[in-house]
Short mmCIF file of C-alpha atoms and ligand atoms in Angstrom, two decimals:
data_model
loop_
_atom_site.label_atom_id
_atom_site.label_comp_id
_atom_site.label_asym_id
_atom_site.label_seq_id
_atom_site.Cartn_x
_atom_site.Cartn_y
_atom_site.Cartn_z
CA MET A 1 -22.75 11.95 -26.14
CA THR A 2 -21.41 13.45 -22.93
CA ASP A 3 -24.13 14.47 -20.52
CA LEU A 4 -23.11 18.04 -19.69
CA THR A 5 -25.68 18.31 -16.92
CA LYS A 6 -23.70 15.89 -14.78
CA THR A 7 -20.90 17.08 -12.52
CA PRO A 8 -17.71 15.26 -13.51
CA GLN A 9 -16.91 12.55 -10.98
CA PRO A 10 -13.46 12.53 -9.41
CA ALA A 11 -11.21 9.87 -10.94
CA SER A 12 -11.66 6.55 -9.17
CA PRO A 13 -8.59 4.51 -8.14
CA LEU A 14 -9.45 2.04 -10.91
CA ASP A 15 -9.53 4.86 -13.51
CA THR A 16 -6.11 5.95 -12.27
CA ALA A 17 -4.69 2.41 -12.32
CA ARG A 18 -6.03 1.76 -15.82
CA THR A 19 -4.72 5.08 -17.18
CA GLN A 20 -1.30 4.31 -15.72
CA LEU A 21 -1.27 0.86 -17.31
CA ALA A 22 -2.29 2.31 -20.69
CA SER A 23 0.62 4.72 -20.49
CA ALA A 24 3.07 1.87 -19.74
CA VAL A 25 1.62 -0.25 -22.55
CA GLU A 26 2.15 2.65 -24.96
CA ILE A 27 5.76 3.12 -23.82
CA LEU A 28 6.40 -0.62 -24.21
CA GLY A 29 4.59 -0.82 -27.56
CA TYR A 30 2.39 -3.79 -26.58
CA ASP A 31 -0.62 -4.82 -28.64
CA GLU A 32 -4.25 -4.65 -27.52
CA GLY A 33 -4.48 -8.38 -26.68
CA LEU A 34 -1.60 -8.20 -24.22
CA HIS A 35 -2.97 -4.92 -22.85
CA GLN A 36 -6.30 -6.61 -22.12
CA MET A 37 -4.58 -9.53 -20.39
CA LEU A 38 -2.56 -7.17 -18.23
CA ALA A 39 -5.59 -5.01 -17.42
CA THR A 40 -8.00 -7.77 -16.44
CA PRO A 41 -7.98 -9.48 -13.04
CA ARG A 42 -7.18 -13.16 -13.32
CA ARG A 43 -9.60 -14.23 -10.60
CA GLU A 44 -12.05 -12.49 -8.27
CA MET A 45 -14.22 -13.64 -5.41
CA ASN A 46 -17.12 -11.62 -4.01
CA VAL A 47 -18.45 -12.99 -0.74
CA ALA A 48 -21.20 -12.15 1.71
CA VAL A 49 -19.85 -11.89 5.26
CA PRO A 50 -22.61 -12.17 7.87
CA LEU A 51 -21.70 -11.06 11.39
CA ARG A 52 -23.51 -11.88 14.60
CA ARG A 53 -23.07 -8.66 16.55
CA ASP A 54 -22.39 -8.65 20.28
CA ASP A 55 -26.07 -7.80 20.92
CA GLY A 56 -27.21 -10.84 18.88
CA GLU A 57 -28.34 -8.89 15.77
CA ILE A 58 -27.09 -10.09 12.37
CA GLU A 59 -25.39 -7.60 10.04
CA LEU A 60 -24.17 -8.39 6.54
CA PHE A 61 -21.01 -7.06 4.91
CA MET A 62 -19.55 -7.57 1.46
CA GLY A 63 -16.05 -9.00 1.09
CA TYR A 64 -13.75 -9.21 -1.92
CA ARG A 65 -10.51 -10.88 -2.91
CA VAL A 66 -9.07 -9.97 -6.28
CA GLN A 67 -6.06 -11.77 -7.74
CA HIS A 68 -5.04 -9.39 -10.45
CA ASN A 69 -2.13 -11.42 -11.73
CA ILE A 70 -0.47 -14.67 -10.63
CA SER A 71 1.97 -15.23 -13.49
CA ARG A 72 5.16 -14.51 -11.49
CA GLY A 73 4.05 -16.35 -8.35
CA PRO A 74 1.30 -16.42 -5.72
CA GLY A 75 -1.04 -13.45 -5.35
CA LYS A 76 0.19 -11.04 -2.70
CA GLY A 77 -1.56 -8.09 -1.17
CA GLY A 78 -3.22 -6.49 1.79
CA LEU A 79 -6.65 -6.78 3.35
CA ARG A 80 -8.52 -3.50 3.80
CA TYR A 81 -11.41 -2.84 6.20
CA SER A 82 -13.19 0.37 5.33
CA ALA A 83 -16.80 1.47 4.95
CA SER A 84 -16.03 2.75 1.44
CA VAL A 85 -14.30 -0.34 0.01
CA ASP A 86 -15.86 -1.69 -3.15
CA VAL A 87 -14.73 -4.21 -5.74
CA ASP A 88 -13.34 -1.56 -8.10
CA GLU A 89 -11.12 -0.12 -5.37
CA VAL A 90 -9.86 -3.62 -4.60
CA ARG A 91 -9.22 -4.22 -8.33
CA ALA A 92 -7.10 -1.07 -8.52
CA LEU A 93 -5.13 -1.96 -5.40
CA ALA A 94 -4.58 -5.52 -6.69
CA MET A 95 -3.28 -4.19 -10.02
CA TRP A 96 -0.83 -1.88 -8.25
CA MET A 97 0.39 -4.85 -6.19
CA THR A 98 1.22 -6.74 -9.40
CA TRP A 99 3.46 -3.97 -10.72
CA LYS A 100 4.96 -3.29 -7.27
CA CYS A 101 6.01 -6.91 -6.70
CA ALA A 102 7.59 -6.93 -10.15
CA VAL A 103 9.42 -3.59 -9.64
CA VAL A 104 11.13 -4.86 -6.48
CA ASP A 105 11.46 -8.28 -8.10
CA VAL A 106 9.79 -10.43 -5.48
CA PRO A 107 8.32 -13.67 -6.91
CA TYR A 108 4.68 -12.76 -6.47
CA GLY A 109 1.71 -11.66 -8.48
CA GLY A 110 -0.65 -9.00 -7.19
CA ALA A 111 -3.81 -9.37 -5.12
CA LYS A 112 -5.90 -7.40 -2.66
CA GLY A 113 -8.82 -7.98 -0.35
CA GLY A 114 -11.43 -5.80 1.26
CA VAL A 115 -14.44 -5.92 3.53
CA THR A 116 -16.95 -3.07 3.50
CA ILE A 117 -16.84 -2.48 7.23
CA ASP A 118 -15.78 0.45 9.40
CA PRO A 119 -13.63 -1.30 12.02
CA ARG A 120 -14.02 1.61 14.44
CA GLN A 121 -17.73 0.77 14.85
CA HIS A 122 -17.04 -2.79 16.04
CA SER A 123 -15.67 -4.55 19.10
CA THR A 124 -12.55 -6.69 18.90
CA GLN A 125 -14.75 -9.79 19.18
CA GLU A 126 -16.91 -8.68 16.24
CA LEU A 127 -13.80 -7.95 14.13
CA GLU A 128 -12.46 -11.41 14.96
CA ARG A 129 -15.73 -13.04 13.83
CA VAL A 130 -15.82 -10.99 10.60
CA THR A 131 -12.20 -11.85 9.85
CA ARG A 132 -12.69 -15.56 10.44
CA ARG A 133 -15.86 -15.70 8.34
CA TYR A 134 -14.29 -13.72 5.50
CA THR A 135 -11.22 -16.00 5.58
CA SER A 136 -13.38 -19.08 5.52
CA GLU A 137 -15.42 -17.72 2.57
CA ILE A 138 -12.33 -17.03 0.45
CA MET A 139 -10.49 -20.17 1.62
CA PRO A 140 -10.66 -21.90 -1.81
CA ILE A 141 -8.40 -19.29 -3.41
CA ILE A 142 -5.86 -18.42 -0.66
CA GLY A 143 -2.85 -20.28 0.72
CA PRO A 144 0.91 -19.90 1.12
CA GLU A 145 1.47 -20.93 -2.50
CA ARG A 146 -1.69 -19.32 -3.87
CA ASP A 147 -2.41 -15.94 -2.31
CA ILE A 148 -0.84 -14.39 0.78
CA MET A 149 -2.49 -11.60 2.77
CA ALA A 150 -1.01 -8.69 4.74
CA PRO A 151 -2.40 -5.74 6.72
CA ASP A 152 -3.68 -2.60 4.99
CA VAL A 153 -5.95 0.28 6.01
CA GLY A 154 -8.16 -0.76 8.95
CA THR A 155 -6.43 -4.10 9.61
CA ASP A 156 -3.35 -4.97 11.63
CA GLU A 157 -1.13 -7.80 12.82
CA GLN A 158 -3.92 -9.20 15.02
CA THR A 159 -6.13 -9.48 11.92
CA MET A 160 -3.34 -11.44 10.20
CA ALA A 161 -3.04 -13.77 13.21
CA TRP A 162 -6.80 -14.54 12.98
CA VAL A 163 -6.56 -15.18 9.22
CA MET A 164 -3.56 -17.46 9.75
CA ASP A 165 -5.30 -19.33 12.58
CA THR A 166 -8.55 -19.81 10.64
CA TYR A 167 -6.67 -21.11 7.61
CA SER A 168 -4.43 -23.35 9.72
CA VAL A 169 -7.33 -24.84 11.70
CA SER A 170 -9.11 -25.68 8.45
CA GLN A 171 -6.01 -27.49 7.14
CA GLY A 172 -5.22 -29.22 10.44
CA TYR A 173 -1.76 -27.78 11.02
CA THR A 174 -0.04 -24.43 11.49
CA ILE A 175 0.73 -22.60 8.23
CA PRO A 176 2.34 -19.26 9.11
CA ALA A 177 3.21 -18.43 5.47
CA VAL A 178 -0.45 -17.84 4.52
CA THR A 179 -0.21 -14.27 5.87
CA THR A 180 2.53 -11.73 6.45
CA GLY A 181 2.60 -8.81 8.84
CA LYS A 182 1.81 -11.23 11.68
CA PRO A 183 2.82 -10.75 15.32
CA LEU A 184 6.35 -12.01 16.08
CA ALA A 185 4.93 -14.66 18.44
CA VAL A 186 3.27 -16.52 15.54
CA GLY A 187 5.97 -16.28 12.90
CA GLY A 188 6.06 -12.59 12.07
CA SER A 189 9.30 -10.99 10.93
CA LEU A 190 11.43 -8.49 12.74
CA GLY A 191 11.19 -5.17 10.93
CA ARG A 192 7.89 -5.91 9.12
CA ALA A 193 5.75 -3.50 11.14
CA THR A 194 7.94 -0.56 10.11
CA ALA A 195 9.11 -1.87 6.72
CA THR A 196 6.81 0.21 4.49
CA SER A 197 7.83 3.40 6.30
CA ARG A 198 11.54 2.51 6.23
CA GLY A 199 11.19 1.86 2.52
CA VAL A 200 9.49 5.24 2.02
CA VAL A 201 12.46 6.93 3.68
CA HIS A 202 14.98 4.90 1.61
CA ALA A 203 13.06 5.88 -1.55
CA ALA A 204 12.99 9.53 -0.49
CA ALA A 205 16.72 9.50 0.32
CA ALA A 206 17.52 7.93 -3.07
CA ALA A 207 15.39 10.40 -5.05
CA LEU A 208 16.76 13.40 -3.18
CA GLY A 209 20.26 11.97 -3.56
CA ASP A 210 19.87 12.05 -7.35
CA ALA A 211 19.52 15.82 -7.01
CA GLY A 212 22.45 16.05 -4.60
CA VAL A 213 20.17 16.74 -1.63
CA LYS A 214 20.27 14.97 1.76
CA LEU A 215 17.41 14.18 4.10
CA ASP A 216 18.87 16.37 6.84
CA GLU A 217 18.70 19.41 4.57
CA VAL A 218 14.95 19.32 3.90
CA THR A 219 11.52 19.88 5.41
CA ALA A 220 8.62 17.46 5.05
CA ALA A 221 4.88 17.11 5.61
CA VAL A 222 3.21 13.72 6.07
CA GLN A 223 -0.49 13.09 5.45
CA GLY A 224 -1.83 10.05 7.32
CA PHE A 225 -0.51 8.97 10.69
CA GLY A 226 -1.35 5.27 10.66
CA LYS A 227 0.94 2.28 10.17
CA VAL A 228 2.79 3.93 7.28
CA GLY A 229 2.65 7.67 8.00
CA SER A 230 3.53 7.61 11.69
CA HIS A 231 6.75 5.63 11.27
CA ALA A 232 7.64 7.52 8.08
CA ALA A 233 7.42 10.78 10.05
CA ARG A 234 9.51 9.24 12.84
CA PHE A 235 12.23 7.86 10.52
CA LEU A 236 12.39 11.12 8.56
CA SER A 237 12.75 13.04 11.78
CA GLU A 238 15.46 10.60 12.99
CA ALA A 239 17.27 11.13 9.66
CA GLY A 240 17.39 14.86 10.39
CA THR A 241 14.47 16.00 8.21
CA ARG A 242 12.44 18.83 9.74
CA VAL A 243 8.93 17.32 9.79
CA VAL A 244 6.76 20.42 9.95
CA ALA A 245 3.27 18.92 9.61
CA VAL A 246 1.38 15.66 9.93
CA SER A 247 -2.30 14.79 9.82
CA ASP A 248 -4.80 11.99 10.08
CA GLU A 249 -8.55 11.82 9.52
CA SER A 250 -9.12 14.01 12.59
CA GLY A 251 -7.04 16.88 11.16
CA GLY A 252 -3.40 17.91 11.37
CA VAL A 253 -0.78 19.89 13.23
CA VAL A 254 1.86 22.21 11.84
CA ARG A 255 4.93 23.79 13.39
CA SER A 256 7.35 25.61 11.12
CA ASP A 257 10.44 24.91 13.20
CA GLY A 258 9.64 21.18 13.27
CA LEU A 259 7.27 18.93 15.24
CA ASP A 260 8.46 16.79 18.13
CA VAL A 261 7.46 13.55 16.37
CA ALA A 262 8.22 11.34 19.39
CA ALA A 263 5.91 13.46 21.57
CA LEU A 264 3.25 13.38 18.84
CA LEU A 265 3.46 9.57 18.67
CA ARG A 266 2.88 9.42 22.44
CA HIS A 267 -0.10 11.78 22.07
CA VAL A 268 -1.61 9.59 19.32
CA GLN A 269 -1.03 6.42 21.34
CA ARG A 270 -2.84 8.06 24.26
CA THR A 271 -5.74 9.74 22.42
CA GLY A 272 -5.99 7.80 19.12
CA ARG A 273 -5.80 10.97 16.99
CA VAL A 274 -3.43 13.70 15.82
CA ALA A 275 -5.89 16.56 16.51
CA GLY A 276 -5.47 18.08 19.93
CA PHE A 277 -1.66 17.79 20.00
CA ASP A 278 -0.47 20.97 21.69
CA GLY A 279 3.02 20.98 20.11
CA GLY A 280 1.78 22.76 16.97
CA ASP A 281 -1.08 24.68 15.35
CA PRO A 282 -4.09 22.98 13.75
CA ILE A 283 -4.11 22.53 9.95
CA ASP A 284 -6.58 20.70 7.74
CA ASN A 285 -5.75 17.96 5.27
CA VAL A 286 -6.10 20.09 2.12
CA ASP A 287 -3.91 22.90 3.48
CA LEU A 288 -1.27 20.36 4.50
CA LEU A 289 -0.86 19.34 0.85
CA ALA A 290 -0.18 22.98 -0.06
CA LEU A 291 2.49 23.66 2.57
CA ASP A 292 5.76 25.16 1.49
CA VAL A 293 7.88 22.07 2.24
CA ASP A 294 10.52 20.20 0.24
CA VAL A 295 9.02 16.73 0.58
CA LEU A 296 5.36 15.78 0.73
CA VAL A 297 4.49 12.24 1.83
CA PRO A 298 0.84 11.32 1.21
CA ALA A 299 0.38 8.21 3.39
CA ALA A 300 -3.38 8.00 3.88
CA VAL A 301 -5.83 7.26 1.07
CA GLU A 302 -6.20 7.34 -2.72
CA GLY A 303 -6.86 10.34 -4.91
CA VAL A 304 -5.92 13.20 -2.55
CA ILE A 305 -3.63 14.87 -5.10
CA ASP A 306 -5.90 15.61 -8.04
CA ALA A 307 -5.90 18.37 -10.66
CA GLU A 308 -7.31 20.82 -8.11
CA THR A 309 -4.99 20.15 -5.16
CA ALA A 310 -1.91 19.53 -7.34
CA VAL A 311 -1.96 23.17 -8.47
CA ASN A 312 -1.15 24.21 -4.91
CA VAL A 313 1.55 21.64 -4.14
CA LYS A 314 4.78 23.50 -3.40
CA ALA A 315 6.92 20.49 -2.51
CA ARG A 316 9.76 19.57 -4.86
CA TRP A 317 9.27 15.84 -4.20
CA VAL A 318 6.09 13.87 -3.59
CA VAL A 319 6.97 10.49 -2.09
CA GLU A 320 3.90 8.25 -2.23
CA GLY A 321 3.53 6.27 0.99
CA ALA A 322 -0.12 5.57 0.16
CA ASN A 323 -1.32 3.57 -2.82
CA GLY A 324 -2.73 5.75 -5.58
CA PRO A 325 -2.69 9.12 -3.75
CA THR A 326 -2.18 10.99 -7.04
CA THR A 327 -4.73 10.83 -9.85
CA SER A 328 -3.55 10.86 -13.46
CA GLU A 329 -4.67 14.48 -13.81
CA GLY A 330 -2.87 15.32 -10.57
CA ASP A 331 0.23 13.68 -11.99
CA ARG A 332 0.02 15.76 -15.14
CA VAL A 333 -0.24 19.00 -13.14
CA LEU A 334 2.65 18.02 -10.86
CA ALA A 335 4.81 17.17 -13.88
CA GLU A 336 4.06 20.55 -15.47
CA ARG A 337 5.14 22.21 -12.24
CA GLY A 338 8.40 20.24 -12.13
CA VAL A 339 7.50 18.22 -9.02
CA VAL A 340 9.28 14.86 -8.85
CA VAL A 341 6.85 12.08 -7.88
CA VAL A 342 8.39 8.97 -6.36
CA PRO A 343 5.57 6.58 -7.28
CA ASP A 344 3.72 4.31 -4.86
CA ILE A 345 4.77 1.07 -6.58
CA LEU A 346 8.37 2.00 -5.76
CA ALA A 347 8.12 4.26 -2.68
CA ASN A 348 5.90 2.03 -0.52
CA ALA A 349 7.27 -1.32 -1.72
CA GLY A 350 9.27 -1.83 1.49
CA GLY A 351 6.22 -3.49 3.05
CA VAL A 352 5.95 -6.18 0.42
CA VAL A 353 9.73 -6.67 0.39
CA VAL A 354 9.77 -7.54 4.10
CA SER A 355 6.52 -9.50 3.68
CA TYR A 356 8.47 -11.59 1.19
CA PHE A 357 11.26 -11.99 3.76
CA GLU A 358 8.66 -13.05 6.34
CA TRP A 359 7.22 -15.64 3.94
CA VAL A 360 10.72 -16.97 3.10
CA GLN A 361 11.55 -17.23 6.81
CA ALA A 362 8.22 -18.97 7.57
CA ASN A 363 8.79 -21.44 4.73
CA GLN A 364 12.28 -22.23 6.04
CA ALA A 365 11.26 -22.05 9.73
CA TYR A 366 14.44 -20.03 10.25
CA TRP A 367 14.38 -16.43 11.41
CA TRP A 368 16.79 -13.68 10.47
CA THR A 369 18.14 -10.91 12.69
CA GLU A 370 16.84 -7.36 12.45
CA PRO A 371 20.08 -5.97 10.93
CA GLU A 372 19.91 -8.70 8.23
CA ILE A 373 16.38 -7.67 7.37
CA GLU A 374 17.08 -3.94 7.43
CA ASP A 375 20.19 -4.36 5.21
CA ARG A 376 18.38 -6.54 2.69
CA LEU A 377 15.42 -4.15 2.61
CA GLU A 378 17.67 -1.17 1.92
CA HIS A 379 19.53 -3.09 -0.78
CA ARG A 380 16.25 -4.01 -2.55
CA MET A 381 14.89 -0.46 -2.35
CA VAL A 382 18.11 1.13 -3.61
CA THR A 383 18.43 -1.44 -6.44
CA ALA A 384 14.84 -0.85 -7.54
CA HIS A 385 15.28 2.92 -7.36
CA ARG A 386 18.46 2.80 -9.48
CA ALA A 387 16.76 0.78 -12.20
CA VAL A 388 13.73 3.09 -12.24
CA ALA A 389 15.79 6.30 -12.16
CA ALA A 390 18.10 5.00 -14.93
CA LEU A 391 15.17 4.17 -17.23
CA ALA A 392 13.47 7.49 -16.47
CA SER A 393 16.58 9.42 -17.38
CA ALA A 394 17.42 7.30 -20.46
CA GLU A 395 13.89 7.64 -21.90
CA GLY A 396 13.08 11.11 -20.59
CA ILE A 397 10.00 9.81 -18.77
CA SER A 398 8.67 10.25 -15.23
CA LEU A 399 9.69 7.95 -12.39
CA ARG A 400 6.10 6.65 -12.38
CA ASP A 401 6.16 5.74 -16.07
CA ALA A 402 9.60 4.16 -15.63
CA ALA A 403 8.52 2.11 -12.61
CA LEU A 404 5.36 0.99 -14.39
CA ALA A 405 7.29 0.12 -17.55
CA ILE A 406 9.70 -2.06 -15.54
CA GLY A 407 6.92 -3.75 -13.56
CA VAL A 408 4.60 -4.27 -16.52
CA ARG A 409 7.44 -5.56 -18.71
CA ARG A 410 8.46 -8.17 -16.12
CA VAL A 411 4.88 -9.41 -15.86
CA ALA A 412 4.44 -9.45 -19.65
CA GLU A 413 7.70 -11.39 -19.99
CA ALA A 414 6.37 -14.03 -17.58
CA HIS A 415 3.20 -14.29 -19.70
CA GLN A 416 5.14 -14.57 -22.93
CA ILE A 417 7.68 -17.12 -21.66
CA ARG A 418 5.01 -19.28 -20.04
CA GLY A 419 2.91 -19.17 -23.22
CA LEU A 420 -0.84 -19.22 -23.54
CA TYR A 421 -2.68 -22.35 -22.44
CA PRO A 422 -4.01 -24.20 -24.37
P1 NAD B 501 -3.80 2.86 8.54
O1 NAD B 501 -5.24 2.47 8.63
O2 NAD B 501 -2.85 2.31 9.55
O3 NAD B 501 -3.65 4.45 8.54
C1 NAD B 501 -4.35 5.29 7.68
C2 NAD B 501 -4.14 6.73 8.16
O4 NAD B 501 -4.74 7.63 7.24
C3 NAD B 501 -4.80 7.02 9.52
O5 NAD B 501 -3.97 7.91 10.23
C4 NAD B 501 -6.11 7.72 9.12
O6 NAD B 501 -6.61 8.57 10.15
C5 NAD B 501 -5.61 8.52 7.94
N1 NAD B 501 -6.66 8.94 7.01
C6 NAD B 501 -7.70 8.21 6.55
N2 NAD B 501 -8.45 8.97 5.72
C7 NAD B 501 -7.82 10.17 5.63
C8 NAD B 501 -8.09 11.37 4.94
N3 NAD B 501 -9.15 11.48 4.14
N4 NAD B 501 -7.21 12.40 5.08
C9 NAD B 501 -6.14 12.28 5.89
N5 NAD B 501 -5.85 11.19 6.58
C10 NAD B 501 -6.69 10.15 6.47
O7 NAD B 501 -3.34 2.45 7.06
P2 NAD B 501 -1.85 2.24 6.55
O8 NAD B 501 -1.54 0.79 6.58
O9 NAD B 501 -0.93 3.24 7.19
O10 NAD B 501 -2.05 2.60 5.00
C11 NAD B 501 -1.98 3.94 4.50
C12 NAD B 501 -1.75 3.88 2.99
O11 NAD B 501 -0.53 3.18 2.71
C13 NAD B 501 -2.82 3.14 2.19
O12 NAD B 501 -2.92 3.71 0.92
C14 NAD B 501 -2.24 1.74 2.07
O13 NAD B 501 -2.80 1.00 1.00
C15 NAD B 501 -0.78 2.08 1.84
N6 NAD B 501 0.16 1.02 2.11
C16 NAD B 501 0.20 0.39 3.30
C17 NAD B 501 1.15 -0.60 3.53
C18 NAD B 501 1.30 -1.28 4.87
O14 NAD B 501 2.25 -2.05 5.02
N7 NAD B 501 0.45 -1.03 5.84
C19 NAD B 501 2.04 -0.97 2.51
C20 NAD B 501 1.99 -0.29 1.29
C21 NAD B 501 1.04 0.71 1.10
#
């Protein structure tokens, strides 16, 4: 019986991911056995990560690597450093990676990693030691043909260089393809650092285009000003969109006739935060979601658009730069209000597309030019969008359900064709 004395908990990312999968399974008409196989992570590793701090004290962190599915190829997914990471969050993120890789048709499964650490509380040396110890703990399950890492919240290309180095030293030779999102000097790819954001803008342009609207005719607000949000704001602004508000954890800024995004980027590089930028007025993160803009780009964390905040969303399009920014209840409210949601597994897939290009280049030891990468990225994003939009319109379903149905079906096909061992 439901305990009515308890305040309902907000939906966790894993609740959201599972509800989305159930919806896709229903659309596809799969049975319960296949549903269970698709819902359950194939392999998980929980590790203790002890750190000797700079002052000599020992502190212990928990680390996770979840390979949700490896039927279409090696696990692929980011590594997150955040004080709030737990295994369920990593499970949700790994599941979304599986569908995302399938939607853009890169030959990977889905995986994700996390360490429960707030990177802002640690020196570079401490972060290097944590990264190397975590890598060495999960070594048995990673590798260029097994599971390939990339940056996510709280990690960056330096983190990927340490992972690559630790793995390579253990094997006795340099293996750049074990991570993507690396610095160019150690086998990174041109265009990778901005690929997720470029992809977000391609996805936005394609979705708006379906309604006969161009990027230079609209206004936008971007929540999150990290690796994804900052470049998304910049590319939107370069495409002629009036970016009226952005925010990060410190708060946001709004200016109705458009922010000077280049000046804001310089401010953030100098001060490390959006708050305090004098080219606009302060706004908080909840009010930003409710701004009267055409396009809203959540590019920070999960679950920000829930039943409560969705009621106030005035944007016509929500383009999900973040993973899981909209809960299932939030989705329902947005749909009722006629808001078009370009789902995360499509909208932010540019990162994994260029990660795939980086892995292909590393495997061939042959590097492509930036225009080659940008063209191929755009082609992949537009192709994926067309397939998703066509299914959505043919079946009368949302872009999210269509993207999930395509991703889940491709993974299920791989299961069925490979057969069940033994
Ligand atoms: P990041 O750490 O570089 O940036 C995160 C940003 O969000 C920062 O500006 C931070 O201040 C802000 N933020 C954190 N909590 C917030 C809150 N409660 N409200 C408002 N802002 C907040 O991380 P990132 O790599 O830009 O990732 C952002 C999102 O995009 C995540 O959901 C991530 O999983 C997803 N994503 C990232 C990539 C990638 O290539 N980096 C690819 C696909 C999806």
